[in-house]
PDB file of C-alpha atoms in Angstrom:
ATOM      1  CA  ARG A  77     -25.105  17.868 -27.839  1.00 59.00           C
ATOM      2  CA  THR A  78     -23.908  20.544 -24.954  1.00 60.00           C
ATOM      3  CA  VAL A  79     -26.453  22.790 -25.177  1.00 60.00           C
ATOM      4  CA  VAL A  80     -29.654  19.765 -24.958  1.00 56.00           C
ATOM      5  CA  SER A  81     -27.485  17.643 -21.734  1.00 55.00           C
ATOM      6  CA  ASN A  82     -27.233  21.167 -20.339  1.00 60.00           C
ATOM      7  CA  GLY A  83     -31.178  22.228 -21.213  1.00 64.00           C
ATOM      8  CA  TYR A  84     -30.819  24.559 -23.453  1.00 68.00           C
ATOM      9  CA  GLY A  85     -32.642  23.933 -26.101  1.00 72.00           C
ATOM     10  CA  ALA A  86     -36.396  24.205 -24.867  1.00 79.00           C
ATOM     11  CA  ASN A  87     -36.262  27.802 -25.550  1.00 83.00           C
ATOM     12  CA  ILE A  88     -33.667  27.722 -28.554  1.00 87.00           C
ATOM     13  CA  ARG A  89     -35.891  29.740 -31.425  1.00 89.00           C
ATOM     14  CA  ASN A  90     -33.173  29.890 -33.760  1.00 89.00           C
ATOM     15  CA  ILE A  91     -30.666  27.229 -35.410  1.00 83.00           C
ATOM     16  CA  SER A  92     -27.467  28.500 -37.855  1.00 82.00           C
ATOM     17  CA  VAL A  93     -25.504  25.490 -38.722  1.00 74.00           C
ATOM     18  CA  ALA A  94     -24.632  26.668 -42.161  1.00 68.00           C
ATOM     19  CA  ASN A  95     -21.167  24.421 -43.741  1.00 64.00           C
ATOM     20  CA  ALA A  96     -21.106  23.427 -40.842  1.00 63.00           C
ATOM     21  CA  GLY A  97     -21.391  19.711 -41.180  1.00 58.00           C
ATOM     22  CA  ILE A  98     -23.513  19.142 -38.143  1.00 58.00           C
ATOM     23  CA  ASP A  99     -25.665  16.539 -38.555  1.00 61.00           C
ATOM     24  CA  CYS A 100     -29.377  18.065 -37.242  1.00 60.00           C
ATOM     25  CA  SER A 101     -31.391  14.795 -37.080  1.00 59.00           C
ATOM     26  CA  ASP A 102     -32.395  15.714 -33.208  1.00 62.00           C
ATOM     27  CA  LEU A 103     -34.656  18.396 -33.500  1.00 69.00           C
ATOM     28  CA  ASN A 104     -37.328  17.010 -30.705  1.00 70.00           C
ATOM     29  CA  SER A 105     -34.884  18.894 -28.374  1.00 75.00           C
ATOM     30  CA  PHE A 106     -35.850  22.342 -30.119  1.00 80.00           C
ATOM     31  CA  PRO A 107     -39.691  22.458 -28.988  1.00 82.00           C
ATOM     32  CA  ALA A 108     -40.264  26.182 -29.911  1.00 85.00           C
ATOM     33  CA  LEU A 109     -37.786  26.035 -32.834  1.00 86.00           C
ATOM     34  CA  GLN A 110     -38.843  28.020 -35.767  1.00 90.00           C
ATOM     35  CA  HIS A 111     -35.471  29.132 -37.946  1.00 89.00           C
ATOM     36  CA  LEU A 112     -33.497  26.599 -39.330  1.00 85.00           C
ATOM     37  CA  ASP A 113     -30.616  27.437 -41.300  1.00 83.00           C
ATOM     38  CA  ILE A 114     -28.790  24.066 -42.417  1.00 76.00           C
ATOM     39  CA  THR A 115     -27.552  24.968 -45.955  1.00 75.00           C
ATOM     40  CA  GLY A 116     -23.534  23.606 -47.234  1.00 68.00           C
ATOM     41  CA  SER A 117     -21.853  20.899 -45.746  1.00 58.00           C
ATOM     42  CA  ALA A 118     -24.556  20.571 -43.069  1.00 57.00           C
ATOM     43  CA  THR A 119     -25.989  17.028 -42.722  1.00 58.00           C
ATOM     44  CA  CYS A 120     -30.144  16.892 -42.363  1.00 59.00           C
ATOM     45  CA  LYS A 121     -30.788  13.427 -41.333  1.00 59.00           C
ATOM     46  CA  ILE A 122     -34.393  14.132 -39.733  1.00 56.00           C
ATOM     47  CA  THR A 123     -36.899  12.522 -38.063  1.00 55.00           C
ATOM     48  CA  HIS A 124     -40.196  14.177 -36.925  1.00 57.00           C
ATOM     49  CA  THR A 125     -40.317  17.202 -34.428  1.00 62.00           C
ATOM     50  CA  THR A 126     -43.317  18.993 -33.116  1.00 65.00           C
ATOM     51  CA  ALA A 127     -41.578  22.188 -33.815  1.00 71.00           C
ATOM     52  CA  ARG A 128     -43.507  24.978 -35.876  1.00 83.00           C
ATOM     53  CA  LEU A 129     -40.933  26.048 -38.404  1.00 88.00           C
ATOM     54  CA  GLU A 130     -41.658  28.684 -39.773  1.00 92.00           C
ATOM     55  CA  SER A 131     -38.177  29.402 -41.930  1.00 92.00           C
ATOM     56  CA  VAL A 132     -35.580  26.567 -43.345  1.00 87.00           C
ATOM     57  CA  ARG A 133     -33.191  27.107 -45.067  1.00 85.00           C
ATOM     58  CA  PHE A 134     -31.722  24.506 -46.878  1.00 77.00           C
ATOM     59  CA  GLY A 135     -29.608  23.361 -49.827  1.00 70.00           C
ATOM     60  CA  TYR A 136     -25.902  23.589 -51.907  1.00 62.00           C
ATOM     61  CA  ALA A 137     -24.483  27.362 -50.725  1.00 54.00           C
ATOM     62  CA  SER A 138     -21.462  27.069 -53.622  1.00 53.00           C
ATOM     63  CA  GLU A 139     -21.202  24.954 -56.583  1.00 51.00           C
ATOM     64  CA  ALA A 140     -18.165  23.458 -55.252  1.00 50.00           C
ATOM     65  CA  GLN A 141     -20.542  20.712 -53.113  1.00 56.00           C
ATOM     66  CA  TRP A 142     -22.599  19.928 -55.470  1.00 53.00           C
ATOM     67  CA  GLY A 143     -20.529  16.589 -55.444  1.00 59.00           C
ATOM     68  CA  ASP A 144     -21.166  16.429 -51.220  1.00 59.00           C
ATOM     69  CA  TRP A 145     -24.993  17.308 -51.850  1.00 55.00           C
ATOM     70  CA  GLN A 146     -25.162  14.530 -54.423  1.00 58.00           C
ATOM     71  CA  ARG A 147     -23.481  12.344 -52.511  1.00 60.00           C
ATOM     72  CA  ASN A 148     -26.775  12.573 -49.839  1.00 61.00           C
ATOM     73  CA  VAL A 149     -29.684  13.016 -52.599  1.00 63.00           C
ATOM     74  CA  MET A 150     -32.465  10.660 -51.369  1.00 65.00           C
ATOM     75  CA  GLU A 151     -31.975  11.546 -47.397  1.00 67.00           C
ATOM     76  CA  HIS A 152     -31.671  15.700 -48.302  1.00 68.00           C
ATOM     77  CA  ALA A 153     -34.965  14.832 -50.618  1.00 71.00           C
ATOM     78  CA  GLU A 154     -36.618  12.897 -47.917  1.00 74.00           C
ATOM     79  CA  PHE A 155     -36.129  16.078 -45.712  1.00 74.00           C
ATOM     80  CA  LEU A 156     -37.915  17.678 -47.587  1.00 76.00           C
ATOM     81  CA  ARG A 157     -40.711  15.768 -47.764  1.00 78.00           C
ATOM     82  CA  ARG A 158     -41.147  15.732 -44.205  1.00 78.00           C
ATOM     83  CA  LEU A 159     -40.721  19.820 -44.519  1.00 79.00           C
ATOM     84  CA  LEU A 160     -43.161  19.684 -46.110  1.00 80.00           C
ATOM     85  CA  THR A 161     -45.584  17.150 -44.835  1.00 80.00           C
ATOM     86  CA  ASP A 162     -44.528  18.748 -41.380  1.00 82.00           C
ATOM     87  CA  HIS A 163     -44.627  22.186 -41.439  1.00 84.00           C
ATOM     88  CA  ALA A 164     -47.654  23.229 -43.998  1.00 85.00           C
ATOM     89  CA  SER A 165     -49.346  24.777 -42.327  1.00 88.00           C
ATOM     90  CA  THR A 166     -46.713  26.630 -40.098  1.00 91.00           C
ATOM     91  CA  LEU A 167     -44.469  27.358 -43.360  1.00 91.00           C
ATOM     92  CA  LYS A 168     -43.461  31.145 -44.083  1.00 95.00           C
ATOM     93  CA  ARG A 169     -39.833  31.133 -46.501  1.00 94.00           C
ATOM     94  CA  LEU A 170     -38.228  28.646 -47.407  1.00 89.00           C
ATOM     95  CA  TRP A 171     -35.134  28.558 -49.390  1.00 86.00           C
ATOM     96  CA  PHE A 172     -33.939  26.440 -51.264  1.00 78.00           C
ATOM     97  CA  GLY A 173     -30.338  25.587 -53.214  1.00 69.00           C
ATOM     98  CA  GLY A 174     -30.863  23.008 -55.125  1.00 59.00           C
ATOM     99  CA  SER A 175     -28.905  21.393 -58.495  1.00 52.00           C
ATOM    100  CA  PHE A 176     -28.764  20.278 -61.397  1.00 46.00           C
ATOM    101  CA  VAL A 177     -27.513  16.758 -60.505  1.00 44.00           C
ATOM    102  CA  SER A 178     -30.469  16.206 -58.449  1.00 51.00           C
ATOM    103  CA  ALA A 179     -33.245  17.549 -59.996  1.00 53.00           C
ATOM    104  CA  VAL A 180     -35.704  15.857 -60.891  1.00 54.00           C
ATOM    105  CA  VAL A 181     -35.850  13.711 -57.064  1.00 57.00           C
ATOM    106  CA  TYR A 182     -36.511  17.706 -55.608  1.00 61.00           C
ATOM    107  CA  ALA A 183     -38.826  18.691 -58.422  1.00 61.00           C
ATOM    108  CA  THR A 184     -41.404  15.180 -57.804  1.00 63.00           C
ATOM    109  CA  THR A 185     -40.879  16.006 -54.322  1.00 68.00           C
ATOM    110  CA  LEU A 186     -41.304  20.574 -54.288  1.00 71.00           C
ATOM    111  CA  LEU A 187     -45.085  19.149 -56.080  1.00 69.00           C
ATOM    112  CA  GLU A 188     -46.310  19.046 -52.688  1.00 75.00           C
ATOM    113  CA  LEU A 189     -45.665  23.394 -51.879  1.00 82.00           C
ATOM    114  CA  ASP A 190     -49.646  23.402 -52.577  1.00 80.00           C
ATOM    115  CA  ARG A 191     -49.717  22.030 -49.093  1.00 82.00           C
ATOM    116  CA  CYS A 192     -47.916  25.411 -47.786  1.00 87.00           C
ATOM    117  CA  GLU A 193     -50.978  28.420 -47.527  1.00 90.00           C
ATOM    118  CA  GLN A 194     -48.465  30.003 -45.479  1.00 93.00           C
ATOM    119  CA  LEU A 195     -46.089  30.605 -47.021  1.00 93.00           C
ATOM    120  CA  GLN A 196     -44.851  33.755 -47.934  1.00 96.00           C
ATOM    121  CA  GLU A 197     -41.244  33.513 -50.062  1.00 96.00           C
ATOM    122  CA  LEU A 198     -39.806  30.080 -51.892  1.00 90.00           C
ATOM    123  CA  SER A 199     -36.536  31.111 -53.335  1.00 88.00           C
ATOM    124  CA  LEU A 200     -35.384  28.419 -55.545  1.00 84.00           C
ATOM    125  CA  PRO A 201     -33.002  29.464 -57.933  1.00 84.00           C
ATOM    126  CA  TYR A 202     -31.036  27.039 -60.284  1.00 79.00           C
ATOM    127  CA  CYS A 203     -33.735  24.684 -58.784  1.00 76.00           C
ATOM    128  CA  LEU A 204     -35.566  21.820 -62.077  1.00 73.00           C
ATOM    129  CA  VAL A 205     -38.845  24.147 -62.141  1.00 73.00           C
ATOM    130  CA  PRO A 206     -41.394  21.467 -61.592  1.00 63.00           C
ATOM    131  CA  ARG A 207     -44.884  21.953 -63.502  1.00 65.00           C
ATOM    132  CA  ILE A 208     -46.167  24.721 -61.605  1.00 68.00           C
ATOM    133  CA  GLN A 209     -49.890  24.373 -60.510  1.00 72.00           C
ATOM    134  CA  TRP A 210     -49.395  25.821 -56.188  1.00 78.00           C
ATOM    135  CA  THR A 211     -52.060  27.862 -55.967  1.00 85.00           C
ATOM    136  CA  LEU A 212     -50.207  29.749 -52.220  1.00 90.00           C
ATOM    137  CA  PRO A 213     -52.466  32.816 -51.219  1.00 92.00           C
ATOM    138  CA  ALA A 214     -49.599  34.017 -48.814  1.00 95.00           C
ATOM    139  CA  LEU A 215     -46.987  34.510 -51.017  1.00 95.00           C
ATOM    140  CA  LYS A 216     -44.358  37.777 -51.683  1.00 97.00           C
ATOM    141  CA  VAL A 217     -41.586  37.152 -52.798  1.00 97.00           C
ATOM    142  CA  LEU A 218     -40.213  34.388 -55.158  1.00 94.00           C
ATOM    143  CA  ASN A 219     -37.016  33.700 -56.101  1.00 93.00           C
ATOM    144  CA  LEU A 220     -36.787  31.438 -59.378  1.00 91.00           C
ATOM    145  CA  ARG A 221     -33.407  32.899 -60.270  1.00 91.00           C
ATOM    146  CA  ALA A 222     -32.075  30.182 -63.550  1.00 89.00           C
ATOM    147  CA  ALA A 223     -34.460  27.794 -62.506  1.00 85.00           C
ATOM    148  CA  TYR A 224     -34.378  24.955 -65.280  1.00 81.00           C
ATOM    149  CA  GLY A 225     -37.380  24.353 -67.649  1.00 83.00           C
ATOM    150  CA  LEU A 226     -39.010  27.894 -66.440  1.00 88.00           C
ATOM    151  CA  VAL A 227     -41.058  28.993 -69.311  1.00 91.00           C
ATOM    152  CA  ASP A 228     -44.366  31.219 -69.833  1.00 94.00           C
ATOM    153  CA  SER A 229     -47.051  28.674 -68.530  1.00 91.00           C
ATOM    154  CA  HIS A 230     -45.718  28.317 -65.981  1.00 90.00           C
ATOM    155  CA  ILE A 231     -45.353  32.505 -65.489  1.00 93.00           C
ATOM    156  CA  ARG A 232     -48.953  32.362 -66.329  1.00 92.00           C
ATOM    157  CA  THR A 233     -49.632  30.480 -63.741  1.00 90.00           C
ATOM    158  CA  ILE A 234     -48.016  32.567 -60.678  1.00 91.00           C
ATOM    159  CA  MET A 235     -49.953  35.664 -62.051  1.00 92.00           C
ATOM    160  CA  ILE A 236     -53.094  33.853 -60.836  1.00 92.00           C
ATOM    161  CA  ASN A 237     -52.414  31.712 -58.180  1.00 91.00           C
ATOM    162  CA  ALA A 238     -48.855  34.175 -56.356  1.00 93.00           C
ATOM    163  CA  PRO A 239     -52.278  37.146 -56.016  1.00 93.00           C
ATOM    164  CA  LEU A 240     -50.558  39.079 -53.137  1.00 97.00           C
ATOM    165  CA  LEU A 241     -47.021  38.705 -55.003  1.00 97.00           C
ATOM    166  CA  GLU A 242     -44.240  41.194 -54.579  1.00 98.00           C
ATOM    167  CA  THR A 243     -41.072  40.474 -55.498  1.00 98.00           C
ATOM    168  CA  ILE A 244     -39.566  38.093 -58.026  1.00 98.00           C
ATOM    169  CA  ASN A 245     -36.834  37.109 -59.796  1.00 97.00           C
ATOM    170  CA  LEU A 246     -36.589  36.089 -63.033  1.00 97.00           C
ATOM    171  CA  SER A 247     -33.427  36.633 -64.238  1.00 96.00           C
ATOM    172  CA  CYS A 248     -30.852  33.765 -65.866  1.00 94.00           C
ATOM    173  CA  THR A 249     -34.235  32.213 -67.092  1.00 94.00           C
ATOM    174  CA  LYS A 250     -35.400  31.791 -70.943  1.00 93.00           C
ATOM    175  CA  VAL A 251     -39.222  33.998 -69.961  1.00 95.00           C
ATOM    176  CA  SER A 252     -40.234  35.568 -73.038  1.00 96.00           C
ATOM    177  CA  ALA A 253     -40.984  39.958 -72.790  1.00 97.00           C
ATOM    178  CA  GLN A 254     -44.854  38.975 -73.023  1.00 97.00           C
ATOM    179  CA  ALA A 255     -45.389  36.504 -70.161  1.00 97.00           C
ATOM    180  CA  VAL A 256     -43.234  39.493 -67.860  1.00 97.00           C
ATOM    181  CA  ILE A 257     -45.712  42.035 -69.542  1.00 97.00           C
ATOM    182  CA  GLU A 258     -47.969  39.904 -68.536  1.00 97.00           C
ATOM    183  CA  LEU A 259     -47.227  39.393 -65.096  1.00 97.00           C
ATOM    184  CA  VAL A 260     -46.001  43.285 -64.212  1.00 97.00           C
ATOM    185  CA  GLN A 261     -49.771  44.477 -65.881  1.00 97.00           C
ATOM    186  CA  ARG A 262     -51.723  41.896 -63.514  1.00 96.00           C
ATOM    187  CA  CYS A 263     -50.181  41.170 -60.807  1.00 96.00           C
ATOM    188  CA  VAL A 264     -50.787  44.535 -59.017  1.00 97.00           C
ATOM    189  CA  HIS A 265     -49.030  44.343 -55.927  1.00 98.00           C
ATOM    190  CA  LEU A 266     -45.812  44.014 -57.378  1.00 98.00           C
ATOM    191  CA  LYS A 267     -42.239  46.311 -57.196  1.00 98.00           C
ATOM    192  CA  SER A 268     -39.612  44.595 -57.645  1.00 98.00           C
ATOM    193  CA  LEU A 269     -38.784  43.104 -61.025  1.00 98.00           C
ATOM    194  CA  ASP A 270     -35.117  40.885 -61.343  1.00 98.00           C
ATOM    195  CA  ILE A 271     -34.793  39.771 -65.437  1.00 98.00           C
ATOM    196  CA  CYS A 272     -30.715  40.702 -65.476  1.00 97.00           C
ATOM    197  CA  TYR A 273     -29.817  38.217 -68.420  1.00 96.00           C
ATOM    198  CA  ALA A 274     -33.084  37.276 -69.509  1.00 96.00           C
ATOM    199  CA  ALA A 275     -32.375  37.278 -72.830  1.00 92.00           C
ATOM    200  CA  ALA A 276     -35.744  37.411 -74.042  1.00 94.00           C
ATOM    201  CA  ASN A 277     -36.856  40.478 -72.626  1.00 94.00           C
ATOM    202  CA  GLY A 278     -35.841  44.332 -73.273  1.00 89.00           C
ATOM    203  CA  ALA A 279     -36.845  47.213 -73.684  1.00 94.00           C
ATOM    204  CA  GLU A 280     -40.314  46.047 -74.350  1.00 96.00           C
ATOM    205  CA  VAL A 281     -40.168  45.628 -70.335  1.00 97.00           C
ATOM    206  CA  LEU A 282     -39.412  49.080 -68.589  1.00 96.00           C
ATOM    207  CA  ASP A 283     -41.933  50.526 -71.515  1.00 96.00           C
ATOM    208  CA  ALA A 284     -44.973  47.964 -69.991  1.00 97.00           C
ATOM    209  CA  ILE A 285     -43.937  49.246 -66.530  1.00 97.00           C
ATOM    210  CA  LEU A 286     -43.707  52.870 -67.924  1.00 96.00           C
ATOM    211  CA  ALA A 287     -47.378  52.287 -68.767  1.00 97.00           C
ATOM    212  CA  LEU A 288     -48.864  51.178 -65.286  1.00 97.00           C
ATOM    213  CA  PRO A 289     -51.735  53.526 -63.761  1.00 97.00           C
ATOM    214  CA  PRO A 290     -50.567  55.902 -61.314  1.00 95.00           C
ATOM    215  CA  GLU A 291     -51.256  54.381 -58.422  1.00 96.00           C
ATOM    216  CA  ARG A 292     -48.887  51.753 -58.635  1.00 97.00           C
ATOM    217  CA  CYS A 293     -44.909  51.345 -57.756  1.00 97.00           C
ATOM    218  CA  PHE A 294     -41.748  50.197 -58.525  1.00 98.00           C
ATOM    219  CA  THR A 295     -39.096  49.389 -56.323  1.00 98.00           C
ATOM    220  CA  GLN A 296     -36.777  47.746 -57.286  1.00 98.00           C
ATOM    221  CA  ILE A 297     -35.795  46.347 -60.825  1.00 98.00           C
ATOM    222  CA  GLY A 298     -32.792  44.625 -62.569  1.00 97.00           C
ATOM    223  CA  VAL A 299     -31.522  44.346 -66.208  1.00 97.00           C
ATOM    224  CA  SER A 300     -28.954  44.278 -66.028  1.00 97.00           C
ATOM    225  CA  GLY A 301     -27.288  42.567 -69.786  1.00 96.00           C
ATOM    226  CA  MET A 302     -29.898  44.212 -71.524  1.00 94.00           C
ATOM    227  CA  THR A 303     -27.139  45.457 -74.410  1.00 90.00           C
ATOM    228  CA  HIS A 304     -30.592  47.652 -76.711  1.00 91.00           C
ATOM    229  CA  LEU A 305     -31.832  49.208 -73.561  1.00 94.00           C
ATOM    230  CA  GLU A 306     -31.298  52.902 -74.056  1.00 95.00           C
ATOM    231  CA  ASP A 307     -30.630  56.114 -71.397  1.00 96.00           C
ATOM    232  CA  ARG A 308     -34.592  57.373 -71.568  1.00 96.00           C
ATOM    233  CA  HIS A 309     -35.474  53.428 -70.342  1.00 96.00           C
ATOM    234  CA  ILE A 310     -33.595  53.665 -67.181  1.00 97.00           C
ATOM    235  CA  ALA A 311     -34.081  57.111 -66.170  1.00 97.00           C
ATOM    236  CA  GLY A 312     -37.846  57.382 -66.977  1.00 97.00           C
ATOM    237  CA  PHE A 313     -38.324  54.521 -64.395  1.00 98.00           C
ATOM    238  CA  CYS A 314     -35.890  56.803 -61.827  1.00 98.00           C
ATOM    239  CA  ARG A 315     -38.393  59.732 -62.806  1.00 98.00           C
ATOM    240  CA  ARG A 316     -41.285  58.646 -62.756  1.00 97.00           C
ATOM    241  CA  PHE A 317     -40.765  55.623 -59.242  1.00 98.00           C
ATOM    242  CA  GLY A 318     -37.832  58.294 -58.162  1.00 96.00           C
ATOM    243  CA  LYS A 319     -38.319  58.350 -53.574  1.00 97.00           C
ATOM    244  CA  ALA A 320     -39.514  55.144 -53.751  1.00 98.00           C
ATOM    245  CA  ILE A 321     -36.680  52.842 -55.669  1.00 98.00           C
ATOM    246  CA  THR A 322     -34.236  51.628 -53.616  1.00 98.00           C
ATOM    247  CA  LEU A 323     -31.970  49.090 -55.551  1.00 98.00           C
ATOM    248  CA  LEU A 324     -31.172  49.532 -59.732  1.00 98.00           C
ATOM    249  CA  GLY A 325     -29.802  47.262 -61.698  1.00 97.00           C
ATOM    250  CA  PHE A 326     -28.214  47.891 -65.510  1.00 97.00           C
ATOM    251  CA  GLY A 327     -24.697  46.981 -65.756  1.00 95.00           C
ATOM    252  CA  GLY A 328     -23.899  46.004 -68.581  1.00 94.00           C
ATOM    253  CA  CYS A 329     -26.429  47.788 -70.813  1.00 95.00           C
ATOM    254  CA  GLU A 330     -23.628  49.743 -73.058  1.00 92.00           C
ATOM    255  CA  ARG A 331     -25.441  51.847 -74.446  1.00 94.00           C
ATOM    256  CA  ILE A 332     -26.257  53.012 -70.498  1.00 95.00           C
ATOM    257  CA  THR A 333     -24.006  57.201 -70.343  1.00 95.00           C
ATOM    258  CA  GLN A 334     -23.406  58.966 -67.681  1.00 95.00           C
ATOM    259  CA  THR A 335     -26.945  60.707 -68.077  1.00 96.00           C
ATOM    260  CA  VAL A 336     -28.755  58.576 -66.499  1.00 97.00           C
ATOM    261  CA  LEU A 337     -26.470  58.876 -63.907  1.00 97.00           C
ATOM    262  CA  ASP A 338     -27.512  62.506 -63.278  1.00 97.00           C
ATOM    263  CA  VAL A 339     -31.334  62.017 -63.553  1.00 98.00           C
ATOM    264  CA  VAL A 340     -30.314  59.044 -60.369  1.00 98.00           C
ATOM    265  CA  ALA A 341     -28.778  61.676 -58.818  1.00 97.00           C
ATOM    266  CA  SER A 342     -31.522  63.846 -58.332  1.00 98.00           C
ATOM    267  CA  HIS A 343     -34.355  62.019 -58.331  1.00 98.00           C
ATOM    268  CA  CYS A 344     -33.355  58.415 -56.144  1.00 98.00           C
ATOM    269  CA  PRO A 345     -32.222  59.593 -53.114  1.00 97.00           C
ATOM    270  CA  ASN A 346     -33.177  56.097 -51.065  1.00 98.00           C
ATOM    271  CA  LEU A 347     -31.681  54.340 -53.756  1.00 98.00           C
ATOM    272  CA  ARG A 348     -29.905  51.186 -51.910  1.00 98.00           C
ATOM    273  CA  SER A 349     -28.264  49.192 -53.878  1.00 97.00           C
ATOM    274  CA  LEU A 350     -26.453  49.936 -57.100  1.00 96.00           C
ATOM    275  CA  VAL A 351     -25.072  47.625 -59.944  1.00 96.00           C
ATOM    276  CA  ILE A 352     -23.249  49.007 -62.709  1.00 94.00           C
ATOM    277  CA  HIS A 353     -20.684  47.242 -63.402  1.00 92.00           C
ATOM    278  CA  ASP A 354     -19.352  46.611 -67.142  1.00 92.00           C
ATOM    279  CA  LEU A 355     -20.389  50.799 -68.361  1.00 92.00           C
ATOM    280  CA  GLU A 356     -18.326  53.361 -69.600  1.00 89.00           C
ATOM    281  CA  ILE A 357     -19.040  56.029 -67.018  1.00 91.00           C
ATOM    282  CA  PRO A 358     -17.052  58.513 -65.595  1.00 90.00           C
ATOM    283  CA  SER A 359     -16.143  57.979 -61.643  1.00 91.00           C
ATOM    284  CA  SER A 360     -17.018  60.980 -61.050  1.00 92.00           C
ATOM    285  CA  ALA A 361     -20.598  60.479 -62.107  1.00 94.00           C
ATOM    286  CA  VAL A 362     -20.996  57.600 -59.643  1.00 94.00           C
ATOM    287  CA  VAL A 363     -18.923  59.928 -56.813  1.00 94.00           C
ATOM    288  CA  ALA A 364     -21.875  62.398 -58.000  1.00 96.00           C
ATOM    289  CA  VAL A 365     -24.389  59.625 -56.303  1.00 97.00           C
ATOM    290  CA  VAL A 366     -23.059  58.798 -53.777  1.00 96.00           C
ATOM    291  CA  GLN A 367     -23.037  61.887 -52.355  1.00 97.00           C
ATOM    292  CA  ALA A 368     -26.313  61.825 -53.905  1.00 97.00           C
ATOM    293  CA  CYS A 369     -27.742  58.430 -51.836  1.00 97.00           C
ATOM    294  CA  PRO A 370     -26.510  58.819 -48.199  1.00 97.00           C
ATOM    295  CA  ARG A 371     -28.593  55.129 -48.372  1.00 97.00           C
ATOM    296  CA  ILE A 372     -26.445  53.247 -50.469  1.00 97.00           C
ATOM    297  CA  VAL A 373     -24.939  49.902 -48.669  1.00 97.00           C
ATOM    298  CA  HIS A 374     -24.045  48.221 -52.532  1.00 95.00           C
ATOM    299  CA  LEU A 375     -22.642  48.905 -55.497  1.00 93.00           C
ATOM    300  CA  SER A 376     -20.919  47.274 -58.246  1.00 91.00           C
ATOM    301  CA  PRO A 377     -18.665  50.042 -59.544  1.00 86.00           C
ATOM    302  CA  PRO A 378     -18.346  50.430 -63.841  1.00 81.00           C
ATOM    303  CA  ASN A 379     -15.109  48.717 -62.886  1.00 77.00           C
ATOM    304  CA  PRO A 380     -14.253  46.937 -59.543  1.00 68.00           C
ATOM    305  CA  ASN A 381     -11.083  48.448 -58.349  1.00 66.00           C
ATOM    306  CA  CYS A 382     -12.136  52.286 -58.899  1.00 79.00           C
ATOM    307  CA  ALA A 383     -11.050  53.443 -55.371  1.00 86.00           C
ATOM    308  CA  ILE A 384     -12.077  56.488 -55.804  1.00 89.00           C
ATOM    309  CA  VAL A 385     -15.812  55.348 -55.563  1.00 90.00           C
ATOM    310  CA  ASN A 386     -14.730  53.403 -52.768  1.00 89.00           C
ATOM    311  CA  GLU A 387     -13.569  55.902 -50.324  1.00 91.00           C
ATOM    312  CA  ALA A 388     -16.307  58.544 -52.036  1.00 92.00           C
ATOM    313  CA  ALA A 389     -19.293  55.760 -51.008  1.00 93.00           C
ATOM    314  CA  LYS A 390     -17.086  55.060 -47.002  1.00 92.00           C
ATOM    315  CA  VAL A 391     -17.756  59.262 -46.877  1.00 94.00           C
ATOM    316  CA  TYR A 392     -20.628  60.067 -47.437  1.00 95.00           C
ATOM    317  CA  CYS A 393     -22.219  56.540 -47.178  1.00 96.00           C
ATOM    318  CA  PRO A 394     -22.578  55.599 -43.181  1.00 95.00           C
ATOM    319  CA  ASN A 395     -23.962  51.639 -44.310  1.00 95.00           C
ATOM    320  CA  TYR A 396     -21.962  51.439 -47.449  1.00 95.00           C
ATOM    321  CA  GLN A 397     -20.591  47.887 -47.673  1.00 90.00           C
ATOM    322  CA  PRO A 398     -17.700  46.938 -50.403  1.00 78.00           C
ATOM    323  CA  PHE A 399     -17.865  44.415 -52.573  1.00 65.00           C
TER     324      PHE A 399
END
């Protein structure tokens, strides 16, 4: 109210009231608004707005908020319907953290995503996935982590209706390896894949990636939790894509040894994120990676209390952010 009363609202393009418990019902005072973050405890009794929103973060921000979020489920669903109706022509990024409890209401609403022809990034973690028939010609980033009800037919629809897809997160889902392999082969722009803890997947997916035509390039792979992966799978990925790789995640892959980290150190100088928790690998091998990859920002070491690795990362990686 203070911002509006002082006449500052007309030029504001970004509003974040995440976890602030603020009522965002009067957005008409912000006609230039493009980016809105109302995750967590912010309320959203939104009415029609003349703003042309491009980016919205919406939903509960942690499991601790499920209760508060559920009490206003119909109100939030109405907000989402309004959003997809009034801003379909401009919306480019939608992050939505759903709840299993309120999933049916949201899933019905999400069927209207087909309106958003300009949508480039869609994040639906932990949501009940509706009958996917969306045609999203501009979509490049899709997050379906732990999406409830996700099946192979959904993946095959995505292959056809999202031709520009570059990044997909299918971690903690039940989709089959065959469906993921088809996705990798048919989505020619795909360069980032997360199938961590997607139990039906494994070595065959990495084999399919390594068998892609030479013009295809991958920059990120997440395969944590796949206990049957061996050194040759991760090492082969690193040798094939080398300098292009920015993220590697193979924590909990118990057969992986120090040999892989030696390959990472010699082939992946542009690495930014490395996830290698729960591995029997000496700290010295991780330190060698840190020394060879100065762009590392995020590192999940074999032992989270490994002071040697953290101290080395602080020295050799200027942008390092400890977990």
